[in-house]
Short mmCIF file of C-alpha atoms and ligand atoms in Angstrom, two decimals:
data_model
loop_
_atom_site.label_atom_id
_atom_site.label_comp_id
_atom_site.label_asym_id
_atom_site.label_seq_id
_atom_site.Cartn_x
_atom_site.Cartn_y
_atom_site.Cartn_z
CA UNK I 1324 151.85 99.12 107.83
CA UNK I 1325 149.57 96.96 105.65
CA UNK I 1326 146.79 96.85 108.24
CA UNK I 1327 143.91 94.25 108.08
CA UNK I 1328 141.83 96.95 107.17
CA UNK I 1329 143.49 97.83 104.23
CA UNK I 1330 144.00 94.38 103.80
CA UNK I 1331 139.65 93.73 103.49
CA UNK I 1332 139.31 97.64 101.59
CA UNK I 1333 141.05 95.84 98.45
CA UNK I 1334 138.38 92.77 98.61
CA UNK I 1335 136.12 94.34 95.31
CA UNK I 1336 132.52 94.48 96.65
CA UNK I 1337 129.39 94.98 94.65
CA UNK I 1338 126.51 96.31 96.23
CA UNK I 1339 122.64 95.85 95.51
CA UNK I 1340 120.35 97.86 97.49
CA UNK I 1341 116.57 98.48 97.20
CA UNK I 1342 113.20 97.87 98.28
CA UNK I 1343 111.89 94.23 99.46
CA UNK I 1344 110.36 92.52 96.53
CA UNK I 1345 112.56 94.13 93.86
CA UNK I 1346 114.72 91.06 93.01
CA UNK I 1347 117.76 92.08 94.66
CA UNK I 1348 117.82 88.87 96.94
CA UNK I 1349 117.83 86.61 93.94
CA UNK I 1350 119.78 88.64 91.89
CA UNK I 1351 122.52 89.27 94.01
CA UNK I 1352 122.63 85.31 94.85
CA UNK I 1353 123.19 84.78 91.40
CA UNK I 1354 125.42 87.06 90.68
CA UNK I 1355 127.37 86.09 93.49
CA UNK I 1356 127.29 82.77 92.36
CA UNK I 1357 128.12 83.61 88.55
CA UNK I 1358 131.56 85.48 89.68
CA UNK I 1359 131.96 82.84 92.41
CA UNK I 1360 132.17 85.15 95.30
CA UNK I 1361 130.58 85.67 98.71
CA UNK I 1362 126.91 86.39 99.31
CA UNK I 1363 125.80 89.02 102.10
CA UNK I 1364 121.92 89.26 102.94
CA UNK I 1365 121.76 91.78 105.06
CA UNK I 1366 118.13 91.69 105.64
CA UNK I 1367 118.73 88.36 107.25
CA UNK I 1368 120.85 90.11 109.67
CA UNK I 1369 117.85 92.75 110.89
CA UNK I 1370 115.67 89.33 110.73
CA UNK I 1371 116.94 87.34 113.31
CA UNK I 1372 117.55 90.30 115.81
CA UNK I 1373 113.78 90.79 114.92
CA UNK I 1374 112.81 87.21 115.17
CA UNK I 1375 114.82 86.79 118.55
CA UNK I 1376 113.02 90.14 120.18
CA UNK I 1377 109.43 88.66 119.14
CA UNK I 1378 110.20 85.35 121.12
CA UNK I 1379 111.77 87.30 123.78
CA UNK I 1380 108.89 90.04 124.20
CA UNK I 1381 111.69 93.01 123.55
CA UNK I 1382 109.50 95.95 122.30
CA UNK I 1383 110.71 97.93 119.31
CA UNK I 1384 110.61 101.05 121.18
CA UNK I 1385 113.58 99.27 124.17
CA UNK I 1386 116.31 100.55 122.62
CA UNK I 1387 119.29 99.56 124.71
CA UNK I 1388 117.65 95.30 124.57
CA UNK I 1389 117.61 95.64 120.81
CA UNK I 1390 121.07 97.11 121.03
CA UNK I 1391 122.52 94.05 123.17
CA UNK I 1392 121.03 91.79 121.29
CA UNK I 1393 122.39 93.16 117.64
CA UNK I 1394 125.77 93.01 119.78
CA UNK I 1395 126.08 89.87 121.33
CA UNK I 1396 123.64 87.33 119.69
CA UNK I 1397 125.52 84.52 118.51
CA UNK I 1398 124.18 82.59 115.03
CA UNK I 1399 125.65 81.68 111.91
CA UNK I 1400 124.85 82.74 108.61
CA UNK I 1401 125.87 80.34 105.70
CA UNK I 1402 124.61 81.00 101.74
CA UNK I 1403 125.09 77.88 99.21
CA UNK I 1404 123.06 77.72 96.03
CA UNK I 1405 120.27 79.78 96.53
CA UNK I 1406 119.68 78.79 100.54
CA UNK I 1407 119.92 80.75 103.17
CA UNK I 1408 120.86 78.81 106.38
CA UNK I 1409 120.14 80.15 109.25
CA UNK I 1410 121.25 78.91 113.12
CA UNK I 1411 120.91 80.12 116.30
CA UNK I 1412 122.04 78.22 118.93
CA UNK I 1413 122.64 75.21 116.60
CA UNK I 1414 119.16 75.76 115.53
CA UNK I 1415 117.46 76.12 111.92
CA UNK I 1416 115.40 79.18 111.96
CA UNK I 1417 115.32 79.91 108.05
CA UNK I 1418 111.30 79.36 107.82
CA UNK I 1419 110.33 81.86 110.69
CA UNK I 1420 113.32 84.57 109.03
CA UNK I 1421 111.21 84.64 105.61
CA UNK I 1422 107.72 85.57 107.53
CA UNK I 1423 105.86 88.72 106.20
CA UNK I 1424 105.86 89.19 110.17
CA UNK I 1425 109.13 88.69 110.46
CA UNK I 1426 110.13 91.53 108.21
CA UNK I 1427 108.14 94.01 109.04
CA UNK I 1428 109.33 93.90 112.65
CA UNK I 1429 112.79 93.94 110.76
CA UNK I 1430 111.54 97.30 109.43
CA UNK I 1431 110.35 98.13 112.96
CA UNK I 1432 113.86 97.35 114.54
CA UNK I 1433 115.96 98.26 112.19
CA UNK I 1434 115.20 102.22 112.81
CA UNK I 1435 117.05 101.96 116.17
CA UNK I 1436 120.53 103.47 116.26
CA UNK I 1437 122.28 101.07 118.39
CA UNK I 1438 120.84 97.64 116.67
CA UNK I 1439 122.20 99.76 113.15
CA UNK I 1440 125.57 100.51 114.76
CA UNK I 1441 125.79 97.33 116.22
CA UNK I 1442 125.06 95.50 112.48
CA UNK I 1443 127.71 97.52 111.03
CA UNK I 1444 130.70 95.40 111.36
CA UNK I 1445 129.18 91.86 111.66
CA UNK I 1446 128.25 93.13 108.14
CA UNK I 1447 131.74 94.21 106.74
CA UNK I 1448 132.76 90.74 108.33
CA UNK I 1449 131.38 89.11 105.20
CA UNK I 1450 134.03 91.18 103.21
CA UNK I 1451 136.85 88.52 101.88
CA UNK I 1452 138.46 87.40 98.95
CA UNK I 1453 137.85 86.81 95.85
CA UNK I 1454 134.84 89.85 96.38
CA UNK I 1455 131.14 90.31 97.60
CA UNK I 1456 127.88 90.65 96.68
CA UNK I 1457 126.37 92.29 99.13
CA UNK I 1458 122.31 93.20 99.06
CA UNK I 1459 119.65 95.46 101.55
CA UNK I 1460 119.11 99.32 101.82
CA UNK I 1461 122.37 101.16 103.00
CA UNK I 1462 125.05 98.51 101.43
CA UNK I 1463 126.68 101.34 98.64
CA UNK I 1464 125.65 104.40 101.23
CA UNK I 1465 126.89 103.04 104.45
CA UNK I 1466 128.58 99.84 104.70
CA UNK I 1467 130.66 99.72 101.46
CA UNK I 1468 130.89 103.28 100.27
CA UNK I 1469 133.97 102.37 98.36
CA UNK I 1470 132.62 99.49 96.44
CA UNK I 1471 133.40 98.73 92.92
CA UNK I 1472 129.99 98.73 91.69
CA UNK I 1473 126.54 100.24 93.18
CA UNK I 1474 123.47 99.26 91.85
CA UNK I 1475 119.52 100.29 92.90
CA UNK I 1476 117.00 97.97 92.08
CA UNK I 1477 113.44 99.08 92.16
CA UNK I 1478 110.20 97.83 90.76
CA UNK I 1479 106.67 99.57 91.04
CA UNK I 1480 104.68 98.89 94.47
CA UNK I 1481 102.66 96.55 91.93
CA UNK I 1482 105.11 94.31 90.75
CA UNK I 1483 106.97 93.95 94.04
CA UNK I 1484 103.66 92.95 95.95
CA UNK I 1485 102.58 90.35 93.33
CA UNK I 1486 106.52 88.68 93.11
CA UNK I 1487 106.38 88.87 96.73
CA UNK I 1488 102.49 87.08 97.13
CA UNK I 1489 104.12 84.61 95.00
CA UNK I 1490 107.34 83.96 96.67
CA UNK I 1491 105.14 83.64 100.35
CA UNK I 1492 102.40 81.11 98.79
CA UNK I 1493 104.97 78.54 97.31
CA UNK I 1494 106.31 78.69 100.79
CA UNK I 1495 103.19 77.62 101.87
CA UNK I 1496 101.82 80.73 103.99
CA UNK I 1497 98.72 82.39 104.10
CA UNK I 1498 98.85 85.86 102.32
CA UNK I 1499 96.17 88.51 101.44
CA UNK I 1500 97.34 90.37 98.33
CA UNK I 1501 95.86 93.83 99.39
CA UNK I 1502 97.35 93.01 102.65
CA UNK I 1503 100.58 92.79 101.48
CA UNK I 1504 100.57 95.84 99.16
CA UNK I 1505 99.71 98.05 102.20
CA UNK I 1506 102.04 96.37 104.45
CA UNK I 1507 105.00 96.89 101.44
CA UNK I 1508 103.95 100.32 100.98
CA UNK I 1509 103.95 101.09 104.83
CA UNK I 1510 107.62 99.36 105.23
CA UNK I 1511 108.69 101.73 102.02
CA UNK I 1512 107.73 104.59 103.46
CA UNK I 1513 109.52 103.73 106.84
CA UNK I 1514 112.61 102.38 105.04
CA UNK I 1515 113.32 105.53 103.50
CA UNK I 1516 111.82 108.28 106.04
CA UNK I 1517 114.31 107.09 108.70
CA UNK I 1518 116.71 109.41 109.57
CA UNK I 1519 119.86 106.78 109.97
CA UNK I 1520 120.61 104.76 106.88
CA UNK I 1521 117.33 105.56 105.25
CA UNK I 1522 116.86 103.59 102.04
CA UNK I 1523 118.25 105.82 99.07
CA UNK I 1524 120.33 105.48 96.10
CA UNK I 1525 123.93 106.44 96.95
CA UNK I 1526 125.16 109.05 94.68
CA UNK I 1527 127.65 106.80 92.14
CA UNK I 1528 124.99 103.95 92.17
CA UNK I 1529 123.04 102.67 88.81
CA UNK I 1530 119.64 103.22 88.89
CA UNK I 1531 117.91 99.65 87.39
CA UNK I 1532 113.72 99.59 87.55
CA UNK I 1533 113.06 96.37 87.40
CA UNK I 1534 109.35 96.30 87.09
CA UNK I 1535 109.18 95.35 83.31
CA UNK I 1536 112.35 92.83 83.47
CA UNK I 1537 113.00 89.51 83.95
CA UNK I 1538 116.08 88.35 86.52
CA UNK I 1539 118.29 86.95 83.33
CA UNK I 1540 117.14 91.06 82.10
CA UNK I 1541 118.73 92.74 84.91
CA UNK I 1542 121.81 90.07 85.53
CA UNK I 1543 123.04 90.50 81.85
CA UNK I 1544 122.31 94.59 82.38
CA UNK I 1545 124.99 94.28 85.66
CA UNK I 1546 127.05 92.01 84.14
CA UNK I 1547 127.40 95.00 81.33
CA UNK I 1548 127.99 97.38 83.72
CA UNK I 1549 130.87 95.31 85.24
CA UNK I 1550 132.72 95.03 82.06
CA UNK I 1551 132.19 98.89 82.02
CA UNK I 1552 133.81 99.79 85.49
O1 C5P F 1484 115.52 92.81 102.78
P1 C5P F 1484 114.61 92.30 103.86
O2 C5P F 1484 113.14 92.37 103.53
O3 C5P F 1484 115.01 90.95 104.35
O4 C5P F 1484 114.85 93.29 105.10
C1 C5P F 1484 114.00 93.36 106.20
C2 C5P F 1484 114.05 94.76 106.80
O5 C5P F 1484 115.35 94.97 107.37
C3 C5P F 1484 113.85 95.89 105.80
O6 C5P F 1484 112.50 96.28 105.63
C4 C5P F 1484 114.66 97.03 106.39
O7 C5P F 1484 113.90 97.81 107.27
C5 C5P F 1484 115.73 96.33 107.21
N1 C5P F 1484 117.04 96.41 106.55
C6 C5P F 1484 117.77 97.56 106.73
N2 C5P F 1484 119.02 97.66 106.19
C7 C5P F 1484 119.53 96.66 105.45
C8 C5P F 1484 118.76 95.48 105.21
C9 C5P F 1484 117.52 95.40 105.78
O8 C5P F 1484 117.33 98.49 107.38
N3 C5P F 1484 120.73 96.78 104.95
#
């Protein structure tokens, strides 16, 4: 029988995964937009649980509240141009996604099993026609192992804290470069030391460092590597 499942496995995904700061959000917006398909930030996903638990005083170490709340939170996750709109009950919460703070609680949260398991089919929801780009840490190792294309975008600790000091002061917060660096460092380290999903190339992906490129660079380099595959 030709089974919804099989149905969404024929939907050609394209996966982007890497460390914060290495262009993959922008990237795989564009991209997304260039082939006209759907856009899947899956960061944003571990960000609102995060956000959420901070208002609600959940600890990162309270396992089955994270769980629940990766479960059965209801908001709605729209991407047009190069916004990310974000409600929860009806309510914008965009600004207070994109905090430093907000991401590394992300980090924080995003080690526990049941707010991973949880994620993992809210995020193959995003899967439909004509295809998806889809961008975070475990996209070509977990979520779509069978995609069409697996990229992993990195860029040196250097490059991602200065695009990333940059990003955060033309949205107006207060950032500490040597801050950040630490803080991106720290969040690397417990991105790919965790023993479910931990941030890693998946074995068919295309390694792309990013560090002396420009975003037109490394979209014409995938765009290549399309036509290729
Ligand atoms: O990409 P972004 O900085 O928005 O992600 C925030 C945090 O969410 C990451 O540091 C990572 O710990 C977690 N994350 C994850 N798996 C994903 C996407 C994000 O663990 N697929």
């Amino acid at each position: 029988m030709y089974s919804f499942r099989t149905k969404q496995m024929s939907v050609p995904v394209i996966t982007i995964d890497g460390p914060g700061g290495s262009g993959k959000g922008t990237i795989a917006m564009r991209l997304a937009q260039n082939l006209g398909w759907h856009y899947l930030d899956s960061g944003a996903l571990y960000r609102i649980v995060a956000v959420v638990a901070m208002e609600r005083a959940i600890e990162a170490d309270n396992e089955q509240a994270l769980g629940e709340l990766a479960e059965h939170l209801e908001f709605s996750l729209s991407f047009t141009g190069d916004n990310v709109a974000t409600l929860l009950d009806g309510i914008r919460i965009t600004p207070k996604l994109r905090s430093e703070e907000a991401g590394v609680f992300a980090s924080n949260i995003a080690v526990v099993p049941a707010v991973r398991a949880a994620l993992v089919q809210r995020q193959r929801e995003f899967r439909k026609l004509p295809g998806l780009v889809a961008e975070g840490r475990d996209m070509g190792t977990v979520i779509f192992p069978d995609a069409k294309l697996k990229i992993f975008l990195t860029a040196s600790v250097e490059a991602r804290a200065d695009r990333r000091y940059k990003q955060l002061k033309e949205k107006g917060e207060n950032v500490n470069l040597s801050r950040l660096f630490r803080d991106i460092e720290k969040r690397d380290i417990r991105d790919m030391s965790r023993s479910i999903s931990p941030l890693t190339p998946a074995q068919d992906a295309q390694l792309i460092d990013s560090t002396e490129m420009s975003i037109e660079m490394v979209l014409e380099e995938i765009h290549k590597l399309l036509e290729e595959n």
